[in-house]
Structures are given as structure tokens and as C-alpha cells.
PDB file of C-alpha atoms in Angstrom:
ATOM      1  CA  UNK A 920    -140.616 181.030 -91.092  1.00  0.00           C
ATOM      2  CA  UNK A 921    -144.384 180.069 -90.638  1.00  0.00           C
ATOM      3  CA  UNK A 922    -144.879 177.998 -87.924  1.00  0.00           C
ATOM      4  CA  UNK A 923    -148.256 176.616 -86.011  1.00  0.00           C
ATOM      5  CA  UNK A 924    -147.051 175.097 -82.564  1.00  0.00           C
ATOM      6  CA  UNK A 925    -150.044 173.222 -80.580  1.00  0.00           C
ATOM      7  CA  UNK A 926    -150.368 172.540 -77.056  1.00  0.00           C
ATOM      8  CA  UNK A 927    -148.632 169.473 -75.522  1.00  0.00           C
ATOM      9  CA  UNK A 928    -150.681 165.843 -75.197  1.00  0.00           C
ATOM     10  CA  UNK A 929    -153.714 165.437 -72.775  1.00  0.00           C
ATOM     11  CA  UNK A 930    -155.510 162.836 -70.855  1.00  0.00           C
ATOM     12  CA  UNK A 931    -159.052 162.993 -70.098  1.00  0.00           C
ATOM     13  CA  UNK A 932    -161.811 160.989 -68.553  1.00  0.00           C
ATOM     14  CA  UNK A 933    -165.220 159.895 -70.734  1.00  0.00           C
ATOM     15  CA  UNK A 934    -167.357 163.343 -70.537  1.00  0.00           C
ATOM     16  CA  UNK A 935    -164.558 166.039 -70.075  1.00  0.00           C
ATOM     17  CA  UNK A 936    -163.311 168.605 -72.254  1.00  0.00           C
ATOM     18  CA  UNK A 937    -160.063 169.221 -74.045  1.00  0.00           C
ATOM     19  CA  UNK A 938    -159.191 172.462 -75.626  1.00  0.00           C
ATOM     20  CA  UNK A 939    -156.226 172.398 -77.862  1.00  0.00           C
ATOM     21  CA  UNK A 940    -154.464 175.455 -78.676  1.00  0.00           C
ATOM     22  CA  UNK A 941    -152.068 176.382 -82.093  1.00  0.00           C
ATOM     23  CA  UNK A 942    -150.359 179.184 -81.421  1.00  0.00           C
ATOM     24  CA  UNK A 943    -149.653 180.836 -84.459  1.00  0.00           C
ATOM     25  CA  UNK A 944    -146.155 183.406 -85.877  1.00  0.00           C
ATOM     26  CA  UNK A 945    -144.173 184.292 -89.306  1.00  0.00           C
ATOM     27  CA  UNK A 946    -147.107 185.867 -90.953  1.00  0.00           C
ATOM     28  CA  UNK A 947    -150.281 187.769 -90.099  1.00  0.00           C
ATOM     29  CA  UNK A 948    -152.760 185.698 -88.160  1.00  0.00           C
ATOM     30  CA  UNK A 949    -155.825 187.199 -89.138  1.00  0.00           C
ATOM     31  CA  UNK A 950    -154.800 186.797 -93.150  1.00  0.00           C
ATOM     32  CA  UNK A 951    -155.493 183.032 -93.563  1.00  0.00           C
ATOM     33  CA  UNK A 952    -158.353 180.638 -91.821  1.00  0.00           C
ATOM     34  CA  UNK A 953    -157.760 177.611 -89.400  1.00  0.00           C
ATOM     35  CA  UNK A 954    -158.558 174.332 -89.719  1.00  0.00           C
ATOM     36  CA  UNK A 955    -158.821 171.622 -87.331  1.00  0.00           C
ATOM     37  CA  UNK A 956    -158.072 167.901 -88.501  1.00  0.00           C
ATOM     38  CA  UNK A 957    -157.812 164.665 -86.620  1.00  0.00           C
ATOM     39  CA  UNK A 958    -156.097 161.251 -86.521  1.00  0.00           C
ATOM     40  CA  UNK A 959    -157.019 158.307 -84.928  1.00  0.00           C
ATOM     41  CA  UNK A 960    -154.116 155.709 -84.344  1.00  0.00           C
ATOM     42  CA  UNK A 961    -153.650 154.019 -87.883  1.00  0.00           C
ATOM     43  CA  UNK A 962    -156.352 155.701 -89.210  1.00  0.00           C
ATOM     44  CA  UNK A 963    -156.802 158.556 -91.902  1.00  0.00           C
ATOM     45  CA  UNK A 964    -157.139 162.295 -91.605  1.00  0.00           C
ATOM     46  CA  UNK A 965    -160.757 163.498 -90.461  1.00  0.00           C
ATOM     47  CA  UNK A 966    -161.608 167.004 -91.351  1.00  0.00           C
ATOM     48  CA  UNK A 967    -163.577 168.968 -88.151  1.00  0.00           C
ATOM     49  CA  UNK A 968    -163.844 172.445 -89.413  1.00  0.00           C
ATOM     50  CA  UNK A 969    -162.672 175.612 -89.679  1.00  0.00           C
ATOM     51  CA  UNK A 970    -162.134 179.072 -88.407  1.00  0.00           C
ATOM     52  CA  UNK A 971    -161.945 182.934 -89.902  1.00  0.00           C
ATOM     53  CA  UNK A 972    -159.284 184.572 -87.513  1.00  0.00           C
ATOM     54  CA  UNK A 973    -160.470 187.554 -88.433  1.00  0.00           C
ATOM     55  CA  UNK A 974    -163.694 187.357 -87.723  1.00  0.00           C
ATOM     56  CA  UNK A 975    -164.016 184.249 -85.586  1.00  0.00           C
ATOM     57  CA  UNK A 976    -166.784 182.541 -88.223  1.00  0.00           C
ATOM     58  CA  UNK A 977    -166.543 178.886 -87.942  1.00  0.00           C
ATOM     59  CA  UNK A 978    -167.495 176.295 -89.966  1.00  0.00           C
ATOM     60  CA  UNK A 979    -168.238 172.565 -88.411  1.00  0.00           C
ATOM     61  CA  UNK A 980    -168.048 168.796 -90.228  1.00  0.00           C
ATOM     62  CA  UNK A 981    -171.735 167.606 -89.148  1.00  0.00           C
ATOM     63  CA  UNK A 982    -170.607 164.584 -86.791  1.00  0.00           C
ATOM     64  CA  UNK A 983    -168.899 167.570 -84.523  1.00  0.00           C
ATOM     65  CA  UNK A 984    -171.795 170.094 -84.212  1.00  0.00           C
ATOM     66  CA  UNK A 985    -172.545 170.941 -80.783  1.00  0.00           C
ATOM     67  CA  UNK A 986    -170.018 169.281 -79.643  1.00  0.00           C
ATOM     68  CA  UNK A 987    -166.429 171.403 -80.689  1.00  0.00           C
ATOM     69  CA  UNK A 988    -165.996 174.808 -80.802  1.00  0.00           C
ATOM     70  CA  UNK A 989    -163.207 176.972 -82.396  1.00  0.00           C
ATOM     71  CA  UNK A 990    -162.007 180.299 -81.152  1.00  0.00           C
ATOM     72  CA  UNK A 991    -158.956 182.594 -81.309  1.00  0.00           C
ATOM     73  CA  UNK A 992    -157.294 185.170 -79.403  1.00  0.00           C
ATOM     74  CA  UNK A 993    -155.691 187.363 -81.876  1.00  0.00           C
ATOM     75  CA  UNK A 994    -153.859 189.277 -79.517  1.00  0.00           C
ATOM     76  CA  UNK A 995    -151.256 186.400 -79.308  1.00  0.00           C
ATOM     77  CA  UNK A 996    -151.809 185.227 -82.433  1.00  0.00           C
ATOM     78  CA  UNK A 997    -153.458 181.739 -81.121  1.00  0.00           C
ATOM     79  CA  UNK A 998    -156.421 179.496 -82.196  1.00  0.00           C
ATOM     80  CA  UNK A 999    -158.372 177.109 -79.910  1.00  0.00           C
ATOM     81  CA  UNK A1000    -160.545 173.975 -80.907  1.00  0.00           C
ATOM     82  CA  UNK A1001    -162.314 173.064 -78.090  1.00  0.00           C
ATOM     83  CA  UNK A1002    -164.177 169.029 -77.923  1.00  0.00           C
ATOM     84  CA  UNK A1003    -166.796 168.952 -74.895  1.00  0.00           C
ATOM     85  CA  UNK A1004    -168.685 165.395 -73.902  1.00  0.00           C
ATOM     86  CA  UNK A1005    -165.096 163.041 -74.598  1.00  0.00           C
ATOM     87  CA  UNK A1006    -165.515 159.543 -75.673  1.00  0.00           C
ATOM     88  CA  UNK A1007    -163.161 156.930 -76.237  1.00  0.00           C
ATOM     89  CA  UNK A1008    -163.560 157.274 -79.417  1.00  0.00           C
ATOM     90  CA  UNK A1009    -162.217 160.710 -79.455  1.00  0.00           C
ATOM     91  CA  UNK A1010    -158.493 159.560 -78.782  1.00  0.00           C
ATOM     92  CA  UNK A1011    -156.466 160.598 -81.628  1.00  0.00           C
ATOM     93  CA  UNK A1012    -154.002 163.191 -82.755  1.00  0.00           C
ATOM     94  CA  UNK A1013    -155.235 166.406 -83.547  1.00  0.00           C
ATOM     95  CA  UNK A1014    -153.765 168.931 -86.342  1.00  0.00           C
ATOM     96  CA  UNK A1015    -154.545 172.557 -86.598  1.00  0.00           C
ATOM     97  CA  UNK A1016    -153.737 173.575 -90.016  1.00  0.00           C
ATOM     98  CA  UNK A1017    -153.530 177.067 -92.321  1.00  0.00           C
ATOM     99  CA  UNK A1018    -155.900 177.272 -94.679  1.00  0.00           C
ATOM    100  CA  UNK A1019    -154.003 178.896 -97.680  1.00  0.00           C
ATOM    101  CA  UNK A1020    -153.130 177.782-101.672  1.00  0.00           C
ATOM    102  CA  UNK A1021    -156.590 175.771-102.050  1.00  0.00           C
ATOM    103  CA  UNK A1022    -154.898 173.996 -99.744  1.00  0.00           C
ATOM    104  CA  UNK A1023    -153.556 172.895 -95.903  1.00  0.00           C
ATOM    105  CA  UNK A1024    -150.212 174.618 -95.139  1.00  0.00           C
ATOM    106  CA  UNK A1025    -148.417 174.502 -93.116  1.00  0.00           C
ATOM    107  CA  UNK A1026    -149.467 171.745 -89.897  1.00  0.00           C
ATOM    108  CA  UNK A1027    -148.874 171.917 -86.806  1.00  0.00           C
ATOM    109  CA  UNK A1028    -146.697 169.104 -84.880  1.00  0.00           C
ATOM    110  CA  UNK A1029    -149.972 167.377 -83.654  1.00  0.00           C
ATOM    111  CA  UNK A1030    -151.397 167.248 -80.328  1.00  0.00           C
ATOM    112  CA  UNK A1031    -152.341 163.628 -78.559  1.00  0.00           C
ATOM    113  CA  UNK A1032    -155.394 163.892 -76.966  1.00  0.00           C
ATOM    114  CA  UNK A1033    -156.260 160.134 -74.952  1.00  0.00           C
ATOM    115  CA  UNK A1034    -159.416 159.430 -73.826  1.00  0.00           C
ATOM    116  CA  UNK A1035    -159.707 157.082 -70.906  1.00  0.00           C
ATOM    117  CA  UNK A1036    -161.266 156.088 -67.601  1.00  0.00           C
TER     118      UNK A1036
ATOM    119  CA  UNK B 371    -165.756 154.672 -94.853  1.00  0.00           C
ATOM    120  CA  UNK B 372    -163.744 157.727 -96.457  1.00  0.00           C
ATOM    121  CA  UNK B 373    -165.931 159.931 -98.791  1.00  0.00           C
ATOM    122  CA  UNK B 374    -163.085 160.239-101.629  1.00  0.00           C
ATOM    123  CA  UNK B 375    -161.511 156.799-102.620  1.00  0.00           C
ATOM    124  CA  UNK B 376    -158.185 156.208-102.699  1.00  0.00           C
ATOM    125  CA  UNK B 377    -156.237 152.438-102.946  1.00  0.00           C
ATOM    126  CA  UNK B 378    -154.890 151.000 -99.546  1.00  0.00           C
ATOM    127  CA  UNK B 379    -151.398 150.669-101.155  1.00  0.00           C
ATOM    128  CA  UNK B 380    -149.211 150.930-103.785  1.00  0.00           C
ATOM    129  CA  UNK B 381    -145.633 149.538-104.251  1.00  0.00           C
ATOM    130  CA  UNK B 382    -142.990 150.119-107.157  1.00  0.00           C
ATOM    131  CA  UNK B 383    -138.916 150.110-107.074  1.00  0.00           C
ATOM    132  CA  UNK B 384    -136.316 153.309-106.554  1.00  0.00           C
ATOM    133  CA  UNK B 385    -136.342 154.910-109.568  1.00  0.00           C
ATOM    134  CA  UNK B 386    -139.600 154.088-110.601  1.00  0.00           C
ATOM    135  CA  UNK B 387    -142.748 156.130-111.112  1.00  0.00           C
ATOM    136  CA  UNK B 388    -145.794 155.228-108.976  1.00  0.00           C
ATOM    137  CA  UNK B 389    -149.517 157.191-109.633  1.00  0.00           C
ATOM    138  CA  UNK B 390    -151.762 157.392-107.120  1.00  0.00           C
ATOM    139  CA  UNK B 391    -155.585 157.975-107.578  1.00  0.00           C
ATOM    140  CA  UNK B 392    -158.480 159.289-105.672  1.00  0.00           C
ATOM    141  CA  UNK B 393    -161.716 159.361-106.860  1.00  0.00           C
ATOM    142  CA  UNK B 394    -165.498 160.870-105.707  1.00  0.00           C
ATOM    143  CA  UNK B 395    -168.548 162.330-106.989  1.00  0.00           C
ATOM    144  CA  UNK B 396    -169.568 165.897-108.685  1.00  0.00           C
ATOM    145  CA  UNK B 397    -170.077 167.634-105.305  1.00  0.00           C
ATOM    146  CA  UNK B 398    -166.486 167.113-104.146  1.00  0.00           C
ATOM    147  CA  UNK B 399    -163.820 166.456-106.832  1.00  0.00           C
ATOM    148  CA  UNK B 400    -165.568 167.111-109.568  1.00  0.00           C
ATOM    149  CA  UNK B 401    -166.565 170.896-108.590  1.00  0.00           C
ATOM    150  CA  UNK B 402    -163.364 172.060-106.713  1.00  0.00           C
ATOM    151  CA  UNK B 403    -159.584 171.660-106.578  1.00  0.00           C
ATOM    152  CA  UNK B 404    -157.691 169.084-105.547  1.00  0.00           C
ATOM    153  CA  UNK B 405    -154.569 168.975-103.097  1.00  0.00           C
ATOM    154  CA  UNK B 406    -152.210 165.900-102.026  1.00  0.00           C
ATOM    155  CA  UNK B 407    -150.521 165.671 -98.872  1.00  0.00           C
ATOM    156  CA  UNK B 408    -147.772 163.162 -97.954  1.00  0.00           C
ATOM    157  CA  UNK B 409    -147.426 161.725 -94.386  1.00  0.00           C
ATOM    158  CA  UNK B 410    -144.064 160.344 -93.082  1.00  0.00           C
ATOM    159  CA  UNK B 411    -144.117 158.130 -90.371  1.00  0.00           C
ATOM    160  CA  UNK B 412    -144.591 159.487 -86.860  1.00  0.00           C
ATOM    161  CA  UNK B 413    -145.136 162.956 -88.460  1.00  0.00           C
ATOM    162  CA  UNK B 414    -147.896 165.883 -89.586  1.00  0.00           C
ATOM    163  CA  UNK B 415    -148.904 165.795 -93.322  1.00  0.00           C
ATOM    164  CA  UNK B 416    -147.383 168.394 -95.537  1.00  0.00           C
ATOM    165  CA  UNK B 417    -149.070 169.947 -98.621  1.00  0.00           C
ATOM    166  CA  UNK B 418    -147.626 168.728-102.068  1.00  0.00           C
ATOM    167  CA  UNK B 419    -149.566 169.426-104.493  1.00  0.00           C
ATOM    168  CA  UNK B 420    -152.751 172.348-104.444  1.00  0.00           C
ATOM    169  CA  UNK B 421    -154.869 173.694-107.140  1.00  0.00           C
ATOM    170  CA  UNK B 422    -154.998 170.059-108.403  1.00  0.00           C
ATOM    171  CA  UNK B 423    -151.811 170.451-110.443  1.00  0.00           C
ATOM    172  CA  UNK B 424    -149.610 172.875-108.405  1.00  0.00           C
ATOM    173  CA  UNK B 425    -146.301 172.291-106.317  1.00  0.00           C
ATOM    174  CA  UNK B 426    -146.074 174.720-103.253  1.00  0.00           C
ATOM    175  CA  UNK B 427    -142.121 176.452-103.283  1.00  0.00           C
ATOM    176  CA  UNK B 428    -139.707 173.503-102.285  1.00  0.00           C
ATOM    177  CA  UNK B 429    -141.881 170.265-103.409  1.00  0.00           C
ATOM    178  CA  UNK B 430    -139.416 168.550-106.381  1.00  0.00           C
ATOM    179  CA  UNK B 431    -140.697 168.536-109.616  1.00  0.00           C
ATOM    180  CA  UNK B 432    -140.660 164.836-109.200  1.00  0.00           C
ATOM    181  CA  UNK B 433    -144.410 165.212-107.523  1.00  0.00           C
ATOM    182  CA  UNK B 434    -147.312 165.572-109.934  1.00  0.00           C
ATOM    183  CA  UNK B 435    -151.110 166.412-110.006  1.00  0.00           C
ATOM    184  CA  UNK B 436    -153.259 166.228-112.471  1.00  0.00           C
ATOM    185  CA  UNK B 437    -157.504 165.951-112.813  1.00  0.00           C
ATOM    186  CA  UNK B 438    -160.074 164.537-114.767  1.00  0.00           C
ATOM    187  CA  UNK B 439    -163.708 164.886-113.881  1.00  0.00           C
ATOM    188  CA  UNK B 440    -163.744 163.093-110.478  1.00  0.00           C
ATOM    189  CA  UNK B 441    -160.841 161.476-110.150  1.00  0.00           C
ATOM    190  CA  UNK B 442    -157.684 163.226-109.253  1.00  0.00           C
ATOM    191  CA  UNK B 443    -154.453 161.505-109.530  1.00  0.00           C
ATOM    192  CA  UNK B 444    -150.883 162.051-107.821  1.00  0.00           C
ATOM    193  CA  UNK B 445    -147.626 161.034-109.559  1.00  0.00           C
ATOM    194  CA  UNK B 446    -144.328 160.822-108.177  1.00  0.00           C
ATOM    195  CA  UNK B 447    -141.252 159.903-110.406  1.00  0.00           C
ATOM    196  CA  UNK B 448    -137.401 158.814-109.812  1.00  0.00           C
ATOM    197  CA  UNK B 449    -138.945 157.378-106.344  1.00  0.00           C
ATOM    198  CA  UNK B 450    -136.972 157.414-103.235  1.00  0.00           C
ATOM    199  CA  UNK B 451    -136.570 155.215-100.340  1.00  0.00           C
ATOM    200  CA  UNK B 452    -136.962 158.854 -98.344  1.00  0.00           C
ATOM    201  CA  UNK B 453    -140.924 158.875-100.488  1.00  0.00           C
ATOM    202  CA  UNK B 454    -142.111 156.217 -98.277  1.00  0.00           C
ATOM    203  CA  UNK B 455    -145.218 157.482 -96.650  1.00  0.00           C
ATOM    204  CA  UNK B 456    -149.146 157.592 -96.495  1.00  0.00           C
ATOM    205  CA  UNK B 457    -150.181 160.279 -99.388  1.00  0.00           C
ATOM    206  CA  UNK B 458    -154.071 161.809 -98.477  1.00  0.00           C
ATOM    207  CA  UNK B 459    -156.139 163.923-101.388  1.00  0.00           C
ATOM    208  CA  UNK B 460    -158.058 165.960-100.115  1.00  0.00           C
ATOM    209  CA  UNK B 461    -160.807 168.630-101.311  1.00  0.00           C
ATOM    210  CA  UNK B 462    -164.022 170.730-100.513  1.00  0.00           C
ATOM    211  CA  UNK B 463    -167.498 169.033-100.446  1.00  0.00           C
ATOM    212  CA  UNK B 464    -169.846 171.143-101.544  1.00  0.00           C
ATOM    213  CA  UNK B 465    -173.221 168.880-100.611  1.00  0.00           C
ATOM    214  CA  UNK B 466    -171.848 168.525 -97.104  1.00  0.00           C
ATOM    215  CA  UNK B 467    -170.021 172.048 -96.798  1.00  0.00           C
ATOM    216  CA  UNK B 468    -167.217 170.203 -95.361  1.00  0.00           C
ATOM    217  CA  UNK B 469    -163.792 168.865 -96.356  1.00  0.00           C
ATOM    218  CA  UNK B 470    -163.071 165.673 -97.550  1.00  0.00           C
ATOM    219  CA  UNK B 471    -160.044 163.591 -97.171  1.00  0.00           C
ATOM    220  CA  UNK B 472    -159.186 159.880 -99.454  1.00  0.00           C
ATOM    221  CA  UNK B 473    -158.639 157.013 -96.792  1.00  0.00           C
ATOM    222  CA  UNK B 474    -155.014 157.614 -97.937  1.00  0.00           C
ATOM    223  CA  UNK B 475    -152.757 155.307 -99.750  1.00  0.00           C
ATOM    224  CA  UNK B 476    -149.398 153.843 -98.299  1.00  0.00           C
ATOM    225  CA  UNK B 477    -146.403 154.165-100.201  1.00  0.00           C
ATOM    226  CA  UNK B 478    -143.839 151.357 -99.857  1.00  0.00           C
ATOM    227  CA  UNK B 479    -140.497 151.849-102.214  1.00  0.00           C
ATOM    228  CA  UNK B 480    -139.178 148.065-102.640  1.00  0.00           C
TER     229      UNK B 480
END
């Protein structure tokens, strides 16, 4: 079956990075984009960007330019989203998701990513 | 501040039906398709409705989409106690060449 498993939780300091990976498998990687959604604690969903697989185009919401990037190793099938410069206000959950039906499908499980000093 | 609009909450009995409505401008909704996505506590979203009116394999009939202009609207009959969850519309925004999510809307089932 499709499946998009992500990296397990992190904890960072104010002004570190945190790259999250979403390894993908049950169809061909390159065939649909990626993209990258967050979730603060009792907040809504936050869109971030996306990703071609294929060929590693990206395309960034304009509160994360410069500041995340998204990559992909396609020789195991896994995307990265990478968010350099942490704040606080960066702790949330954070979904990688296949673009496909005009829509997001599947999700990954989520990955926690807590920022604090 | 979410750039579709959805309401906070919505309530109704098992059984019931309950619609649920998001609404923005002509450079989101009103200039590309609209897809639902329903939240259970403590887990990812999952898509329910694409294409503004279409149910992925699996999603009950119960679950509905439909679109007018700039509103979008999701309808969910014969409601469950298992249907309580946030619900998120979500679509393409074409002046900010980003997506766009609704602030979502809470589902209780009374």
C-alpha cells in the first residue's frame, strides 16, 4: 500500500536546523510531487511548499523563503524539508504529503519538531 | 488569520446531516478545485473529498462536496460518533502561488 513514513520527533535550540525526512514506497516516487505542511499545537494546517521528485523543482509559501529547503534522494525513494534559523515559533508537527487527485494523499504520521532553549 | 474561511464549529446529532462551508476570493476558490480533509484527534489529515465534488476509493458516500463561485461546502450525512474531528478545505492560490488551507472547523456529534 502507499505509505510516507517521516523521521522520528526532534529538539532543537533557537537558530539550529532540523531536516525532516519522508521516506517514501508502494508506488513510483518520482510520479507524484511532495508537499510539506505544518501544525502548530491547536492550530490549523499551514501549507510550506512543494517538491517535483523528479526533477527536484520546489515551490515555497512566501513566509518560508530562504529559510526551508526541500530535496530528495530518489535512490531510496526519500524527500527532505529542511528549516534553518529555528524559532520558537517553529514548534509544531510537520506533514509531508503526496501531491496527487487535486489533492493531498496520502500523509505521513507527522513529525514533532520542538523548539526550545 | 487563515486565507479561506471556514466556521470554528459545528454541532448536530447521530444521524443527522451537518454542512460545512469554506469560503475565499477569485484567486483561490473561485479559480481552482477544492479538496476536504478530516482530522481525528491525535492523528494526520486524510483526503475526503478532491476535485471539489469527488470521494477518493474508500471515503462513504455519506461525505459530500459541492462548489459555488467561492465558497465550497462539505456535507456529511447519517453522522457518526466515529465523524468527530477537525475537517480543513483546502485549495491552490493563484495570487500567492501557494496553497491555502480554511482555519478548519471542529466537528462535535452530540
Amino acid at each position: 500500500q502507499v505509505q510516507l513514513v517521516q523521521s522520528g520527533a526532534e529538539v532543537k535550540k533557537p537558530g539550529a536546523s532540523v531536516k525532516v525526512s519522508c521516506k517514501a514506497s508502494g508506488y513510483t516516487f518520482t510520479s507524484y510531487d511532495f508537499n510539506w505542511v505544518r501544525q502548530a499545537t491547536g492550530q490549523g494546517l499551514e501549507w510550506m511548499g512543494w517538491m517535483n521528485p523528479n526533477n527536484g523543482n520546489t515551490g515555497y509559501a512566501q513566509k518560508f523563503q530562504g529559510r526551508v529547503t526541500m530535496t530528495r534522494n530518489t535512490s531510496i525513494s526519500t524527500a527532505y524539508m529542511e528549516v534553518s534559523s529555528l524559532r520558537s515559533e517553529d514548534t509544531a508537527v510537520y506533514y509531508c504529503a503526496r501531491g496527487r487527485l487535486g489533492g493531498l494523499d496520502p500523509w505521513g504520521q507527522g513529525t514533532l519538531v520542538t523548539v526550545s532553549s | 488569520q487563515s486565507v479561506l474561511t471556514q466556521s470554528p464549529s459545528v454541532s448536530a446529532a447521530p444521524g443527522q446531516k451537518v454542512t460545512i462551508s469554506c469560503s475565499g476570493s477569485s484567486s483561490n476558490i473561485g479559480n481552482n478545485y477544492v479538496s476536504w480533509y478530516q482530522q481525528l484527534p491525535g492523528t494526520a489529515p486524510k483526503l475526503l473529498i478532491y476535485d471539489n465534488n469527488k470521494r477518493p476509493s474508500g471515503i462513504p458516500d455519506r461525505f459530500s462536496g459541492s462548489k459555488s463561485g467561492t465558497s465550497a461546502t462539505l456535507g456529511i450525512t447519517g453522522l457518526q460518533t466515529g465523524d468527530e474531528a477537525d475537517y480543513y478545505c483546502g485549495t491552490w492560490d493563484g495570487s500567492l502561488s501557494a496553497g491555502v488551507f480554511g482555519g478548519g472547523t471542529k466537528l462535535t456529534v452530540l
